[in-house]
XYZ file of C-alpha atoms in Angstrom:
639
model
C 13.118 -28.230 22.333
C 10.955 -29.946 19.769
C 11.595 -28.897 16.202
C 8.764 -27.212 14.400
C 8.032 -26.649 10.764
C 7.414 -23.354 9.002
C 3.646 -23.326 9.635
C 2.844 -21.986 13.086
C -0.963 -22.219 13.180
C -4.059 -23.065 11.180
C -6.810 -20.636 12.170
C -10.518 -20.319 11.341
C -12.035 -16.847 11.643
C -15.783 -16.315 11.473
C -18.192 -13.407 11.583
C -20.505 -13.378 14.612
C -23.675 -11.333 14.307
C -23.083 -9.700 17.713
C -19.335 -9.927 18.325
C -18.097 -9.291 14.793
C -14.963 -11.015 13.491
C -13.497 -13.535 15.919
C -11.239 -16.586 15.994
C -13.311 -19.766 16.183
C -10.611 -22.425 15.909
C -6.825 -22.598 16.035
C -4.435 -25.500 15.775
C -2.198 -25.494 17.692
C -3.957 -23.095 20.090
C -2.806 -19.497 19.732
C -2.223 -19.241 23.461
C -0.771 -21.944 25.658
C -3.216 -23.469 28.030
C -6.200 -22.479 25.901
C -8.419 -24.843 23.923
C -8.670 -25.097 20.148
C -11.990 -23.231 20.234
C -10.761 -20.327 22.373
C -11.537 -16.823 21.130
C -8.679 -15.169 23.030
C -5.758 -13.728 21.096
C -2.155 -12.817 21.868
C -1.790 -9.062 22.271
C 0.592 -8.884 19.306
C -2.024 -10.492 17.050
C -5.140 -8.638 18.168
C -5.868 -7.544 14.569
C -5.758 -11.094 13.174
C -9.559 -11.527 12.799
C -9.916 -8.244 10.866
C -7.025 -9.134 8.549
C -8.221 -12.674 7.862
C -11.813 -11.577 7.179
C -11.234 -8.338 5.249
C -13.457 -5.308 5.078
C -16.181 -5.675 2.435
C -15.712 -9.447 2.160
C -19.479 -9.940 2.162
C -19.568 -8.448 -1.339
C -17.701 -11.450 -2.775
C -18.437 -15.153 -2.716
C -14.776 -15.995 -2.128
C -11.462 -14.183 -1.926
C -7.862 -14.492 -0.748
C -5.785 -12.096 1.313
C -2.091 -11.894 2.275
C -1.168 -10.118 5.501
C 1.724 -9.705 7.914
C 1.685 -10.082 11.675
C 4.326 -8.814 14.099
C 6.489 -11.419 15.851
C 5.333 -12.555 19.236
C 7.506 -12.195 22.312
C 10.782 -13.979 21.590
C 10.170 -14.509 17.873
C 12.550 -12.775 15.525
C 10.827 -12.587 12.173
C 7.601 -11.497 10.533
C 4.699 -13.950 10.518
C 3.274 -14.304 7.002
C -0.461 -14.879 6.829
C -2.551 -16.252 3.967
C -6.306 -16.416 4.364
C -8.966 -17.896 2.060
C -12.437 -16.508 2.582
C -15.751 -18.043 1.534
C -19.409 -17.633 2.377
C -22.240 -20.137 2.247
C -26.000 -19.937 2.722
C -27.015 -20.921 6.239
C -29.854 -23.107 4.984
C -27.336 -25.300 3.128
C -25.558 -26.356 6.352
C -26.089 -29.885 7.628
C -25.348 -28.814 11.196
C -26.436 -25.304 12.116
C -25.247 -23.861 15.401
C -27.602 -21.795 17.535
C -25.587 -18.586 17.061
C -26.081 -18.644 13.278
C -28.913 -16.180 12.778
C -28.032 -14.629 9.414
C -28.843 -15.944 5.971
C -25.174 -16.421 5.060
C -22.178 -17.718 6.996
C -18.792 -16.073 6.401
C -15.545 -17.754 7.410
C -11.859 -17.655 6.575
C -9.274 -20.411 6.880
C -5.812 -18.985 7.594
C -2.259 -20.260 7.543
C 0.304 -18.454 9.689
C 3.768 -19.244 8.380
C 7.399 -18.282 8.929
C 8.091 -18.502 5.186
C 6.883 -15.942 2.600
C 5.403 -18.565 0.258
C 2.265 -16.583 -0.510
C 1.169 -18.189 -3.771
C 2.100 -21.726 -2.765
C 0.217 -21.452 0.523
C -2.742 -19.929 -1.317
C -2.915 -22.811 -3.810
C -2.954 -25.419 -1.050
C -5.283 -23.445 1.184
C -7.919 -22.839 -1.499
C -8.383 -26.577 -1.984
C -8.691 -27.251 1.737
C -11.070 -24.320 2.259
C -13.301 -25.629 -0.530
C -13.316 -29.103 1.030
C -13.980 -27.665 4.501
C -17.029 -25.791 3.254
C -18.256 -28.796 1.248
C -18.563 -30.702 4.543
C -21.337 -28.226 5.449
C -20.450 -28.929 9.062
C -17.842 -26.572 10.515
C -17.338 -28.783 13.564
C -15.431 -31.238 11.343
C -11.931 -29.931 12.004
C -9.883 -33.053 11.291
C -9.116 -31.791 7.769
C -7.536 -28.649 9.272
C -5.264 -30.659 11.542
C -4.232 -32.779 8.587
C -3.460 -29.591 6.671
C -1.132 -28.431 9.456
C 0.774 -31.722 9.476
C 0.936 -31.896 5.685
C 2.294 -28.372 5.260
C 4.945 -28.785 7.916
C 6.122 -32.034 6.358
C 6.148 -30.757 2.766
C 7.344 -27.175 3.131
C 10.946 -26.291 3.885
C 13.068 -23.167 4.063
C 14.877 -24.187 0.862
C 11.702 -23.367 -1.113
C 12.265 -19.621 -0.756
C 15.424 -19.901 -2.876
C 13.479 -21.306 -5.839
C 10.901 -19.948 -8.225
C 8.005 -21.175 -6.063
C 8.379 -18.122 -3.854
C 7.008 -16.068 -6.793
C 4.036 -18.327 -7.480
C 0.985 -16.155 -8.161
C 3.028 -12.924 -8.395
C 3.049 -12.018 -12.086
C 4.875 -8.846 -13.205
C 3.714 -9.644 -16.731
C 0.073 -9.230 -15.766
C 0.980 -5.961 -14.067
C 2.728 -4.636 -17.176
C -0.232 -5.669 -19.333
C -2.557 -3.827 -16.949
C -0.481 -0.635 -16.979
C 0.292 -0.978 -20.714
C 1.597 2.351 -22.017
C 1.387 3.727 -18.497
C 4.121 1.327 -17.436
C 6.288 4.404 -16.885
C 4.193 4.768 -13.737
C 5.391 1.319 -12.685
C 8.974 2.576 -12.944
C 7.827 5.589 -10.957
C 6.581 3.296 -8.178
C 9.743 1.190 -8.354
C 12.048 4.175 -7.856
C 9.710 5.694 -5.307
C 10.046 2.696 -2.986
C 13.562 3.941 -2.239
C 12.267 7.321 -1.051
C 8.640 7.125 0.077
C 7.843 7.466 3.759
C 4.340 6.207 3.091
C 2.732 4.688 0.008
C -0.786 3.292 -0.116
C -2.062 0.816 -2.723
C -5.792 0.914 -3.322
C -8.158 -1.426 -5.172
C -10.937 -3.913 -4.482
C -11.319 -6.883 -4.145
C -8.501 -7.597 -1.761
C -6.959 -10.414 -3.843
C -6.095 -7.947 -6.619
C -4.718 -5.554 -4.024
C -2.293 -7.890 -2.297
C -1.296 -9.480 -5.592
C -0.315 -6.151 -7.150
C 1.518 -4.890 -4.066
C 3.564 -8.053 -3.565
C 4.286 -8.262 -7.303
C 5.847 -4.784 -7.201
C 7.999 -5.850 -4.248
C 9.077 -8.989 -6.125
C 10.813 -6.716 -8.653
C 13.401 -5.898 -5.969
C 16.087 -8.621 -5.918
C 15.779 -10.780 -2.807
C 13.039 -8.670 -1.255
C 10.365 -11.379 -1.002
C 12.854 -14.062 0.050
C 14.836 -12.157 2.686
C 13.788 -8.512 2.809
C 10.535 -8.752 4.787
C 11.728 -10.505 7.930
C 11.571 -7.238 9.887
C 8.706 -5.553 8.038
C 6.064 -5.874 10.777
C 8.174 -5.060 13.821
C 5.926 -2.441 15.304
C 5.977 -1.505 18.965
C 4.393 1.657 20.405
C 6.986 3.987 21.864
C 5.525 3.847 25.331
C 6.265 0.129 25.525
C 9.616 -0.060 23.749
C 11.771 0.764 26.751
C 9.763 -1.558 28.962
C 10.235 -4.418 26.510
C 13.958 -3.741 26.212
C 14.351 -3.699 29.987
C 12.534 -7.002 30.355
C 14.798 -8.686 27.815
C 18.084 -7.234 29.064
C 18.445 -9.799 31.851
C 18.458 -12.877 29.604
C 20.623 -12.450 26.485
C 21.353 -15.413 24.237
C 25.028 -15.274 23.353
C 24.788 -18.023 20.759
C 22.378 -15.939 18.677
C 24.156 -12.594 18.772
C 26.320 -10.957 16.176
C 29.784 -9.472 16.372
C 29.950 -5.743 15.848
C 33.180 -3.790 16.115
C 32.982 -0.246 17.426
C 35.007 0.960 14.473
C 32.225 -0.124 12.194
C 29.901 2.415 13.761
C 32.146 5.411 13.258
C 30.713 8.048 10.911
C 33.471 7.323 8.415
C 32.736 3.627 8.042
C 28.985 3.781 8.301
C 28.527 6.465 5.686
C 26.332 8.613 7.908
C 27.991 11.876 6.975
C 27.505 14.639 9.515
C 24.167 13.463 10.810
C 25.734 11.773 13.792
C 23.259 8.889 13.624
C 24.927 5.483 13.962
C 23.337 2.232 12.897
C 23.563 -1.103 14.689
C 22.032 -4.472 14.021
C 20.074 -5.766 16.961
C 18.731 -8.836 15.291
C 20.286 -12.191 14.549
C 20.077 -13.948 11.208
C 20.592 -17.366 12.758
C 16.876 -18.172 12.802
C 16.660 -17.526 9.064
C 19.213 -20.117 7.908
C 18.102 -23.238 6.140
C 20.019 -25.537 8.501
C 18.586 -24.108 11.729
C 15.272 -25.360 13.178
C 12.439 -22.856 13.060
C 11.902 -23.222 16.780
C 15.192 -21.495 17.496
C 13.775 -18.219 16.255
C 11.488 -18.115 19.301
C 14.328 -17.302 21.635
C 15.004 -13.744 22.677
C 17.962 -11.834 21.275
C 18.295 -8.120 21.930
C 22.013 -7.552 22.083
C 25.219 -7.928 20.093
C 28.246 -9.929 21.218
C 31.677 -8.380 20.869
C 34.816 -10.285 19.973
C 35.865 -10.639 23.618
C 32.591 -12.253 24.632
C 30.948 -9.231 26.232
C 27.520 -8.084 25.144
C 27.036 -4.692 23.542
C 23.548 -3.290 24.228
C 21.512 -1.232 21.822
C 19.679 1.040 24.216
C 16.276 2.336 23.237
C 15.908 6.124 23.494
C 13.698 7.315 26.319
C 11.978 10.092 24.373
C 10.108 10.398 21.140
C 11.187 12.765 18.423
C 8.390 13.208 15.891
C 10.386 15.833 14.016
C 13.235 13.438 13.318
C 13.465 12.083 9.784
C 14.629 8.691 11.034
C 13.360 6.424 13.772
C 15.078 6.671 17.144
C 15.377 2.892 16.999
C 18.418 3.498 14.819
C 20.327 5.449 17.468
C 23.230 3.639 19.078
C 23.857 4.610 22.679
C 27.187 6.533 22.954
C 28.283 4.389 25.892
C 28.660 1.461 23.520
C 31.356 3.285 21.643
C 33.068 4.451 24.834
C 33.163 0.997 26.401
C 34.562 -0.687 23.304
C 36.847 2.064 22.000
C 39.472 0.502 19.754
C 43.043 1.580 19.223
C 43.929 3.473 16.099
C 45.899 0.593 14.664
C 42.951 -1.766 15.045
C 40.686 0.653 13.179
C 42.970 0.601 10.151
C 42.780 -3.111 9.397
C 42.415 -3.709 5.699
C 39.586 -5.691 4.182
C 41.988 -8.442 3.161
C 43.275 -8.894 6.724
C 39.724 -9.072 8.004
C 38.801 -11.676 5.419
C 41.462 -14.034 6.803
C 39.483 -14.282 10.035
C 36.369 -15.602 8.316
C 35.332 -19.103 9.397
C 36.070 -21.812 6.886
C 32.644 -23.428 7.240
C 29.167 -22.104 7.821
C 28.230 -18.490 8.323
C 29.154 -17.916 11.922
C 28.540 -14.292 12.808
C 30.832 -14.013 15.817
C 33.892 -12.982 13.820
C 32.295 -11.600 10.683
C 33.596 -8.058 9.963
C 31.025 -5.485 9.042
C 32.925 -4.051 6.081
C 33.561 -7.248 4.155
C 31.106 -8.608 1.630
C 32.261 -11.936 0.100
C 31.980 -12.447 -3.622
C 29.650 -15.056 -5.032
C 30.965 -18.347 -6.299
C 30.378 -18.997 -9.953
C 27.037 -20.607 -10.668
C 25.214 -19.956 -7.426
C 24.462 -17.125 -5.046
C 26.096 -16.767 -1.645
C 23.982 -15.240 1.110
C 25.522 -13.792 4.248
C 23.901 -12.175 7.286
C 24.062 -8.392 7.038
C 25.260 -7.212 10.410
C 23.674 -3.797 10.124
C 20.471 -4.653 8.267
C 19.957 -8.049 9.917
C 18.876 -9.450 6.537
C 20.346 -12.246 4.449
C 22.244 -10.396 1.689
C 23.791 -11.445 -1.612
C 27.121 -10.250 -3.015
C 25.512 -7.012 -4.240
C 23.998 -6.139 -0.869
C 20.491 -7.147 -1.932
C 17.839 -6.923 -0.663
C 17.942 -3.271 0.304
C 17.082 -2.716 3.953
C 13.884 -0.809 3.200
C 11.553 -2.651 5.575
C 13.576 -2.403 8.769
C 13.657 -0.262 11.893
C 9.977 0.605 11.991
C 9.305 0.734 8.230
C 6.239 -1.456 7.752
C 5.043 -3.586 4.860
C 1.368 -4.430 5.203
C -0.079 -6.068 2.052
C -3.514 -5.560 3.562
C -4.310 -3.050 6.292
C -7.525 -3.372 8.261
C -9.485 -0.297 9.239
C -8.654 -1.056 12.881
C -4.967 -0.433 12.054
C -5.613 3.053 10.728
C -3.737 4.676 13.618
C -0.451 3.159 12.433
C -0.304 5.595 9.508
C 0.094 8.561 11.844
C 2.056 6.907 14.662
C 5.432 8.557 15.275
C 6.965 5.149 15.976
C 6.318 4.114 12.357
C 9.105 5.465 10.162
C 7.282 4.625 6.939
C 5.024 2.075 5.318
C 3.919 0.345 2.163
C 0.349 -0.729 2.758
C -2.696 -1.938 0.868
C -6.279 -0.927 1.580
C -9.732 -1.589 0.153
C -11.595 0.895 2.343
C -12.122 4.289 0.733
C -11.461 6.035 4.062
C -7.743 5.335 3.637
C -7.698 6.938 0.191
C -9.588 10.023 1.332
C -7.076 10.902 4.039
C -4.271 11.870 1.687
C -2.243 13.667 4.346
C -1.266 10.320 5.888
C 0.752 9.109 2.875
C 3.235 10.401 0.323
C 1.600 8.610 -2.573
C -1.539 6.650 -3.419
C -1.349 3.980 -6.114
C -4.778 3.461 -7.671
C -4.312 0.141 -9.398
C -7.648 0.051 -11.221
C -6.932 3.303 -13.078
C -3.154 2.696 -13.252
C -2.481 6.060 -11.624
C -0.175 7.333 -8.893
C -1.041 10.409 -6.839
C 2.112 11.946 -5.402
C 0.993 14.729 -3.116
C 4.274 16.627 -2.756
C 5.191 18.503 -5.979
C 8.880 18.416 -5.046
C 8.816 14.643 -4.598
C 6.936 14.286 -7.883
C 9.683 16.260 -9.576
C 12.401 14.087 -8.021
C 10.718 10.893 -9.216
C 10.024 12.142 -12.727
C 11.312 9.397 -15.074
C 14.334 10.247 -17.178
C 14.442 9.659 -20.905
C 16.405 6.447 -20.292
C 13.720 5.305 -17.828
C 11.000 5.887 -20.424
C 12.962 3.838 -22.957
C 13.190 1.086 -20.365
C 9.416 1.176 -19.809
C 8.719 1.155 -23.547
C 11.085 -1.794 -23.970
C 9.146 -3.772 -21.341
C 5.777 -3.067 -22.934
C 6.904 -4.031 -26.445
C 8.387 -7.357 -25.349
C 5.463 -8.281 -23.104
C 2.824 -7.509 -25.725
C 4.756 -8.990 -28.660
C 3.046 -12.398 -28.741
C -0.345 -11.423 -27.382
C -2.089 -12.262 -30.658
C -0.995 -15.893 -30.590
C -2.783 -17.800 -27.828
C -0.299 -20.670 -28.116
C 2.823 -18.525 -27.697
C 1.427 -16.009 -25.238
C 3.437 -16.097 -22.014
C 5.430 -19.223 -22.892
C 8.756 -17.669 -23.919
C 11.581 -16.296 -21.814
C 11.420 -12.783 -23.235
C 8.371 -11.003 -21.920
C 7.784 -13.583 -19.179
C 7.672 -13.044 -15.424
C 11.268 -14.072 -14.728
C 12.494 -12.007 -17.683
C 10.789 -8.879 -16.296
C 12.314 -9.437 -12.866
C 15.702 -9.868 -14.516
C 15.309 -6.490 -16.265
C 14.515 -4.682 -13.022
C 17.352 -6.499 -11.280
C 19.781 -5.362 -13.994
C 18.441 -1.816 -13.657
C 19.014 -1.743 -9.898
C 22.460 -3.337 -10.127
C 23.485 -0.748 -12.715
C 22.270 2.027 -10.418
C 24.276 0.659 -7.483
C 27.379 0.272 -9.618
C 27.004 3.825 -10.946
C 26.743 5.279 -7.441
C 30.136 3.782 -6.542
C 31.934 5.257 -9.543
C 34.003 8.471 -9.179
C 33.085 11.422 -11.371
C 29.753 9.797 -12.134
C 27.536 12.868 -12.642
C 26.910 12.094 -16.311
C 26.086 8.448 -15.604
C 23.780 9.263 -12.697
C 21.885 11.807 -14.778
C 20.360 8.901 -16.728
C 18.883 7.600 -13.462
C 17.919 11.074 -12.272
C 20.404 13.275 -10.445
C 17.799 14.582 -7.999
C 16.540 11.062 -7.331
C 20.014 9.701 -6.549
C 20.796 12.670 -4.291
C 17.572 12.120 -2.350
C 18.151 8.359 -2.152
C 21.606 8.867 -0.626
C 19.926 10.529 2.352
C 17.719 7.533 3.121
C 18.180 4.852 5.736
C 18.273 1.951 3.269
C 21.078 3.563 1.221
C 23.230 4.237 4.284
C 22.805 0.640 5.401
C 23.787 -0.632 1.956
C 26.725 1.771 1.726
C 28.085 0.674 5.116
C 29.334 -2.559 3.509
C 31.706 -3.128 0.631
C 30.360 -4.973 -2.414
C 33.280 -6.006 -4.654
C 30.989 -7.939 -7.011
C 29.559 -4.649 -8.310
C 32.899 -3.940 -9.984
C 31.895 -6.483 -12.638
C 28.582 -4.709 -13.357
C 28.246 -2.155 -16.151
C 27.687 1.123 -14.329
C 25.714 2.744 -17.156
C 21.951 2.927 -17.442
C 20.782 -0.060 -19.531
C 19.063 2.355 -21.934
C 21.424 5.288 -22.144
C 21.889 6.905 -25.549
C 21.388 9.946 -27.719
C 18.027 11.681 -27.971
C 15.804 10.859 -30.913
C 12.341 11.621 -32.239
C 10.969 8.513 -30.506
C 12.195 9.920 -27.165
C 10.170 13.065 -27.770
C 7.095 10.928 -28.415
C 7.684 8.918 -25.223
C 8.111 12.063 -23.143
C 5.000 13.666 -24.625
C 2.950 10.525 -24.047
C 4.148 10.245 -20.443
C 3.455 13.925 -19.761
C -0.063 13.769 -21.176
C -0.917 10.622 -19.216
C 0.593 11.526 -15.852
C 0.755 15.299 -15.357
C -2.248 17.235 -14.113
C -2.042 19.605 -17.071
C -1.754 16.680 -19.450
C -4.793 15.012 -17.929
C -6.782 18.224 -18.316
C -5.688 18.551 -21.946
C -6.591 14.915 -22.544
C -10.025 15.402 -20.991
C -10.564 18.545 -23.068
C -9.560 16.691 -26.233
C -11.949 13.840 -25.438
C -14.828 16.183 -24.674
C -14.025 18.283 -27.764
C -13.988 15.194 -29.983
C -17.297 14.093 -28.530
C -18.780 17.543 -29.117
C -17.519 17.605 -32.688
C -19.095 14.234 -33.385
C -22.384 15.251 -31.811
C -22.338 18.605 -33.608
C -21.559 16.871 -36.889
C -24.545 14.622 -36.447
C -26.762 17.569 -35.575
C -25.473 19.606 -38.522
C -25.941 16.625 -40.788
C -29.495 16.222 -39.627
C -30.184 19.941 -40.002
C -28.598 20.201 -43.442
C -30.309 17.015 -44.560
C -33.659 18.267 -43.313
C -33.245 21.624 -45.020
C -32.247 19.955 -48.283
C -35.291 17.666 -48.159
C -37.574 20.617 -47.471
C -36.022 22.610 -50.309
C -36.379 19.644 -52.639
C -40.046 19.251 -51.739
C -40.686 22.942 -52.207
C -38.951 22.903 -55.575
C -40.920 19.858 -56.684
C -44.148 21.502 -55.583
C -43.247 24.731 -57.430
C -42.321 22.850 -60.598
C -45.565 20.881 -60.404
C -47.587 24.054 -59.951
C -45.702 25.818 -62.777
C -46.324 22.885 -65.121
C -50.023 22.842 -64.345
C -50.270 26.608 -64.931
C -48.525 26.312 -68.304
C -50.868 23.552 -69.410
C -53.903 25.679 -68.422
C -52.677 28.618 -70.491
C -52.114 26.339 -73.494
C -55.647 25.033 -73.304
């Protein structure tokens, strides 16, 4: 099979006055056997035109949008889309097609990639889109083919391990926008562990996707390796059919080894819920030394140590009342067929480590309970056999966007039904259409970026996510360091402290401390700094159980205390009061009353001043007139 690069397609989407948004060009063609100018779309990508040409795009001369597409049949990972939109007056075109009947022409140039290089793709795509429009002849497509070849020759999977993966995602700008409301940012950060549905809202779309992806970049490894399964959506009525069609052709070289002992309630950390997790994806297609084309093969099973294939069977019924997706249920027959002896279940971690391959990251003999430590000076990534994600020695990234939990940086109005679909376990989505914001019952929280506010609809959830005193100190620390050099245009944003990487490092240290604290015995006092109710709720989530199913020895070297623990002080009272006034409903009402009262006082003062001044002037005139009259009368009597 011919090796392919990370870029799958270059696509042009236009707006037709009768047909609406449609694909006008694709290279290579989106469907085999079709021409470059075919309008037909794969079923999995039927929303592509509405994502590439976002709602309300006609209100802006140009814009950029990030979006995610589900993998096509056989693909294993999310397809990352970047689209640059522009519009031009029809009269300015050198060649005007017959179907152009409107005064302006709206088109988007899209890149569909297997690497989450949002900012880097955007920078390259903006230049090409500008040049494409400057031709004023949209039939000149040679520049788009050259773009495809250039990107595939210059982009490699090693780029996601460097800083270029964060290009255009600036936590510093986000902190400066939230300012003293940055406690809300911590609120959002902690809430990602618990939310079933969170909606980001702002317009234009470039600000929306930038803010959403910047928040996700604060989670260690999330952008690089945590989104590979974030768009795996399949309606329940077609899941069993798809599984049946793939069952006849497993690929043994792309499966993972899973011991039955690993799925026991004791090892998996499921407690008494009786729900057992299994990884049904392979991480082979995500490695730097494997061609991208290998990820197109189908893999829907797991290979045991004796060469047989263990099947993850899809449940035949839907359970809307369940708190977790039925995709996570492991068929009991798997455990019965591969029941291990008691002695085999009691292997120690050290004995299992001896079976690790000396080279590479082969998954066929990799035990589920062993997490290798990192070598000094560089990170070691291993395939997580339960999460299916590439994980570091701390178990990062957390498996938040897996098993039907979607991440959609931009959601088109045509995808509205996903928010209420029982097959979707949760979502983090961005929207510019006000209809999404109005239907509050479809989400747990709405993040209004423009006003730097978060609406959490459930009072109990709001109470769980209430920042602790240590969290407020952390937020205040971020604001002070980010705004420290704002007055000096030459030093602004140039130093390490207060910069983008520094902010990510602070959130990374926060999360590592939380993970280390959870593993400590008798840790009630330590966990109270993170929020006892929050930690208790987090332990019931899918992503925590996945993380807890592995051992992470490297966390033993991490300080298990909150980075900002300490005794209460007067400044803490001020921080708490400020946060309460800015974020609670009662505080907002008090703030509004204070503003309106101050305005009334000022207006009343002016009115009183005018009234008093007028009365004084009148009295002075009357007195002058009386004195003048009295003087004249006196003179008359004297005469």
